[in-house]
Amino acid sequence: MAYANYEPIIGTILNMTRGNDCCSQTMSLRTENGIVNFMIGPETHVIDNRPLRAGLRVAAFYDASLPVPLIFPPQYQAQIVAVLMRDEQIMLNEFDRNLTARDGSLQLNLARNTNIETLNGQNVSCNPAGRTLLVYYTATTRSIPPQTTPRRVVVFC
């Protein structure tokens, strides 16, 4: 699966409502730029299978290459939803053999306490370089590229 077109929107869940059927929901997020709605369906990956509820800070990724209805507030189909801690950032990108993001925007310095796992929660014991990674982090250096020691890395195999 190609994740290159996935874009995140970070916000706080205002509410969750039932969708058109039993297997879908609508999630309304309050973001810095206003309200954004996301459709959550059976194909949406919710990291850790966490129940989504009002008040949680999340990052919802959508496929920017897909058409979206021209309505207000904007409405997207969520592909991935990840719950974030306070002041935590998240990035989904391909990382090279030096653990530098494809676009050069971040370099990872893995530590012993960095939790590295697959999308389904299995521990990864090999080097995650050369793969698409979902990276949870807080602080970065002011170097170019910025460097961080992530709290968690989810490997997309």
Short mmCIF file of C-alpha atoms in Angstrom, two decimals:
data_model
loop_
_atom_site.label_atom_id
_atom_site.label_comp_id
_atom_site.label_asym_id
_atom_site.label_seq_id
_atom_site.Cartn_x
_atom_site.Cartn_y
_atom_site.Cartn_z
CA MET A 1 0.00 0.00 0.00
CA ALA A 2 1.29 3.49 -0.86
CA TYR A 3 1.30 5.89 2.07
CA ALA A 4 3.08 8.75 0.27
CA ASN A 5 -0.18 10.65 -0.27
CA TYR A 6 -1.35 10.39 3.33
CA GLU A 7 -1.68 13.74 5.09
CA PRO A 8 -2.34 14.20 8.81
CA ILE A 9 -4.78 16.51 10.51
CA ILE A 10 -4.24 16.87 14.25
CA GLY A 11 -7.01 17.91 16.58
CA THR A 12 -9.21 17.10 19.55
CA ILE A 13 -12.27 14.90 19.08
CA LEU A 14 -15.45 16.89 19.66
CA ASN A 15 -17.82 13.98 19.15
CA MET A 16 -18.33 10.60 17.55
CA THR A 17 -21.62 9.87 15.78
CA ARG A 18 -22.98 6.80 14.07
CA GLY A 19 -22.46 6.70 10.32
CA ASN A 20 -24.73 5.34 7.59
CA ASP A 21 -24.46 1.78 8.91
CA CYS A 22 -23.37 -0.19 11.98
CA CYS A 23 -19.74 -0.32 10.86
CA SER A 24 -19.07 3.38 10.30
CA GLN A 25 -18.81 6.50 12.41
CA THR A 26 -18.20 10.19 11.90
CA MET A 27 -15.52 11.83 14.01
CA SER A 28 -15.57 15.62 14.38
CA LEU A 29 -12.21 17.21 15.21
CA ARG A 30 -11.46 20.69 16.50
CA THR A 31 -8.22 21.78 14.82
CA GLU A 32 -6.23 25.01 14.71
CA ASN A 33 -8.05 25.80 11.45
CA GLY A 34 -11.58 24.93 12.57
CA ILE A 35 -13.79 21.84 12.52
CA VAL A 36 -12.96 18.86 10.28
CA ASN A 37 -15.07 15.70 9.95
CA PHE A 38 -13.66 12.24 9.28
CA MET A 39 -15.51 9.14 8.22
CA ILE A 40 -14.27 6.10 10.18
CA GLY A 41 -15.03 2.81 8.44
CA PRO A 42 -13.98 -0.84 8.56
CA GLU A 43 -10.90 -0.08 6.43
CA THR A 44 -9.66 2.63 8.83
CA HIS A 45 -6.62 1.59 10.91
CA VAL A 46 -7.01 2.84 14.48
CA ILE A 47 -3.59 2.41 16.06
CA ASP A 48 -3.78 0.12 19.13
CA ASN A 49 -7.52 -0.34 18.43
CA ARG A 50 -8.14 2.42 20.96
CA PRO A 51 -11.78 3.40 21.46
CA LEU A 52 -12.20 6.92 20.11
CA ARG A 53 -14.10 9.38 22.33
CA ALA A 54 -14.59 13.09 22.84
CA GLY A 55 -11.61 14.88 24.36
CA LEU A 56 -8.85 12.69 22.87
CA ARG A 57 -6.11 14.40 20.87
CA VAL A 58 -5.63 12.47 17.64
CA ALA A 59 -3.92 12.56 14.27
CA ALA A 60 -6.20 11.45 11.44
CA PHE A 61 -4.51 10.62 8.15
CA TYR A 62 -6.40 10.85 4.85
CA ASP A 63 -5.38 10.07 1.28
CA ALA A 64 -4.83 13.48 -0.34
CA SER A 65 -4.99 11.93 -3.84
CA LEU A 66 -8.68 10.97 -3.41
CA PRO A 67 -11.49 13.36 -4.32
CA VAL A 68 -13.35 15.01 -1.43
CA PRO A 69 -16.77 16.68 -1.39
CA LEU A 70 -16.70 20.49 -1.42
CA ILE A 71 -18.67 20.97 1.77
CA PHE A 72 -18.16 22.80 5.03
CA PRO A 73 -16.87 21.64 7.38
CA PRO A 74 -14.45 19.59 5.30
CA GLN A 75 -15.02 15.83 5.35
CA TYR A 76 -12.41 13.16 4.66
CA GLN A 77 -12.21 9.38 4.77
CA ALA A 78 -9.79 8.49 7.60
CA GLN A 79 -7.19 5.92 6.60
CA ILE A 80 -5.25 5.92 9.89
CA VAL A 81 -6.17 7.38 13.29
CA ALA A 82 -3.57 7.62 16.08
CA VAL A 83 -4.16 8.89 19.61
CA LEU A 84 -1.49 11.39 20.70
CA MET A 85 -0.21 12.42 24.08
CA ARG A 86 0.09 16.09 25.05
CA ASP A 87 2.74 17.95 23.01
CA GLU A 88 3.40 14.83 20.92
CA GLN A 89 3.98 15.04 17.19
CA ILE A 90 3.55 12.32 14.60
CA MET A 91 4.96 11.66 11.15
CA LEU A 92 4.19 9.04 8.51
CA ASN A 93 7.00 8.85 6.00
CA GLU A 94 9.45 6.56 4.26
CA PHE A 95 12.80 6.47 6.05
CA ASP A 96 16.06 5.56 4.30
CA ARG A 97 18.94 3.41 5.57
CA ASN A 98 20.13 6.34 7.74
CA LEU A 99 16.63 6.71 9.22
CA THR A 100 16.14 10.05 7.47
CA ALA A 101 12.67 10.83 6.13
CA ARG A 102 12.30 10.75 2.34
CA ASP A 103 11.62 14.50 2.29
CA GLY A 104 14.57 15.24 4.62
CA SER A 105 12.30 16.69 7.31
CA LEU A 106 13.34 14.42 10.19
CA GLN A 107 16.10 12.00 11.20
CA LEU A 108 15.57 9.34 13.85
CA ASN A 109 17.97 8.38 16.62
CA LEU A 110 16.57 5.15 18.02
CA ALA A 111 17.17 4.43 21.70
CA ARG A 112 16.85 1.25 23.74
CA ASN A 113 13.54 2.46 25.16
CA THR A 114 12.06 3.32 21.73
CA ASN A 115 9.07 1.03 21.26
CA ILE A 116 9.29 -0.43 17.72
CA GLU A 117 6.36 -2.54 16.53
CA THR A 118 4.28 -3.47 13.49
CA LEU A 119 0.84 -2.09 12.72
CA ASN A 120 -0.75 -5.07 14.47
CA GLY A 121 1.30 -4.56 17.66
CA GLN A 122 4.05 -7.16 17.20
CA ASN A 123 7.56 -6.25 18.38
CA VAL A 124 10.12 -5.58 15.66
CA SER A 125 13.62 -6.83 16.43
CA CYS A 126 15.30 -5.78 13.17
CA ASN A 127 16.35 -2.36 11.94
CA PRO A 128 13.27 -0.49 10.59
CA ALA A 129 15.36 1.47 8.04
CA GLY A 130 14.13 1.51 4.44
CA ARG A 131 10.44 1.25 5.36
CA THR A 132 7.40 3.41 5.89
CA LEU A 133 7.26 4.39 9.56
CA LEU A 134 4.72 6.10 11.78
CA VAL A 135 6.87 8.02 14.28
CA TYR A 136 5.70 9.45 17.63
CA TYR A 137 8.03 12.12 19.03
CA THR A 138 8.15 15.35 21.03
CA ALA A 139 11.36 17.40 20.87
CA THR A 140 13.67 17.81 17.89
CA THR A 141 17.09 19.41 17.47
CA ARG A 142 17.54 22.60 15.46
CA SER A 143 19.91 20.86 13.07
CA ILE A 144 19.21 20.18 9.39
CA PRO A 145 17.54 17.77 9.21
CA PRO A 146 15.97 18.00 12.67
CA GLN A 147 16.76 14.93 14.77
CA THR A 148 14.65 13.22 17.39
CA THR A 149 14.66 10.18 19.61
CA PRO A 150 11.14 8.87 19.12
CA ARG A 151 9.00 7.41 21.89
CA ARG A 152 7.41 4.94 19.49
CA VAL A 153 7.80 3.73 15.91
CA VAL A 154 5.14 1.74 14.03
CA VAL A 155 6.60 -0.15 11.06
CA PHE A 156 4.39 -0.59 7.98
CA CYS A 157 5.55 -3.87 6.46
#
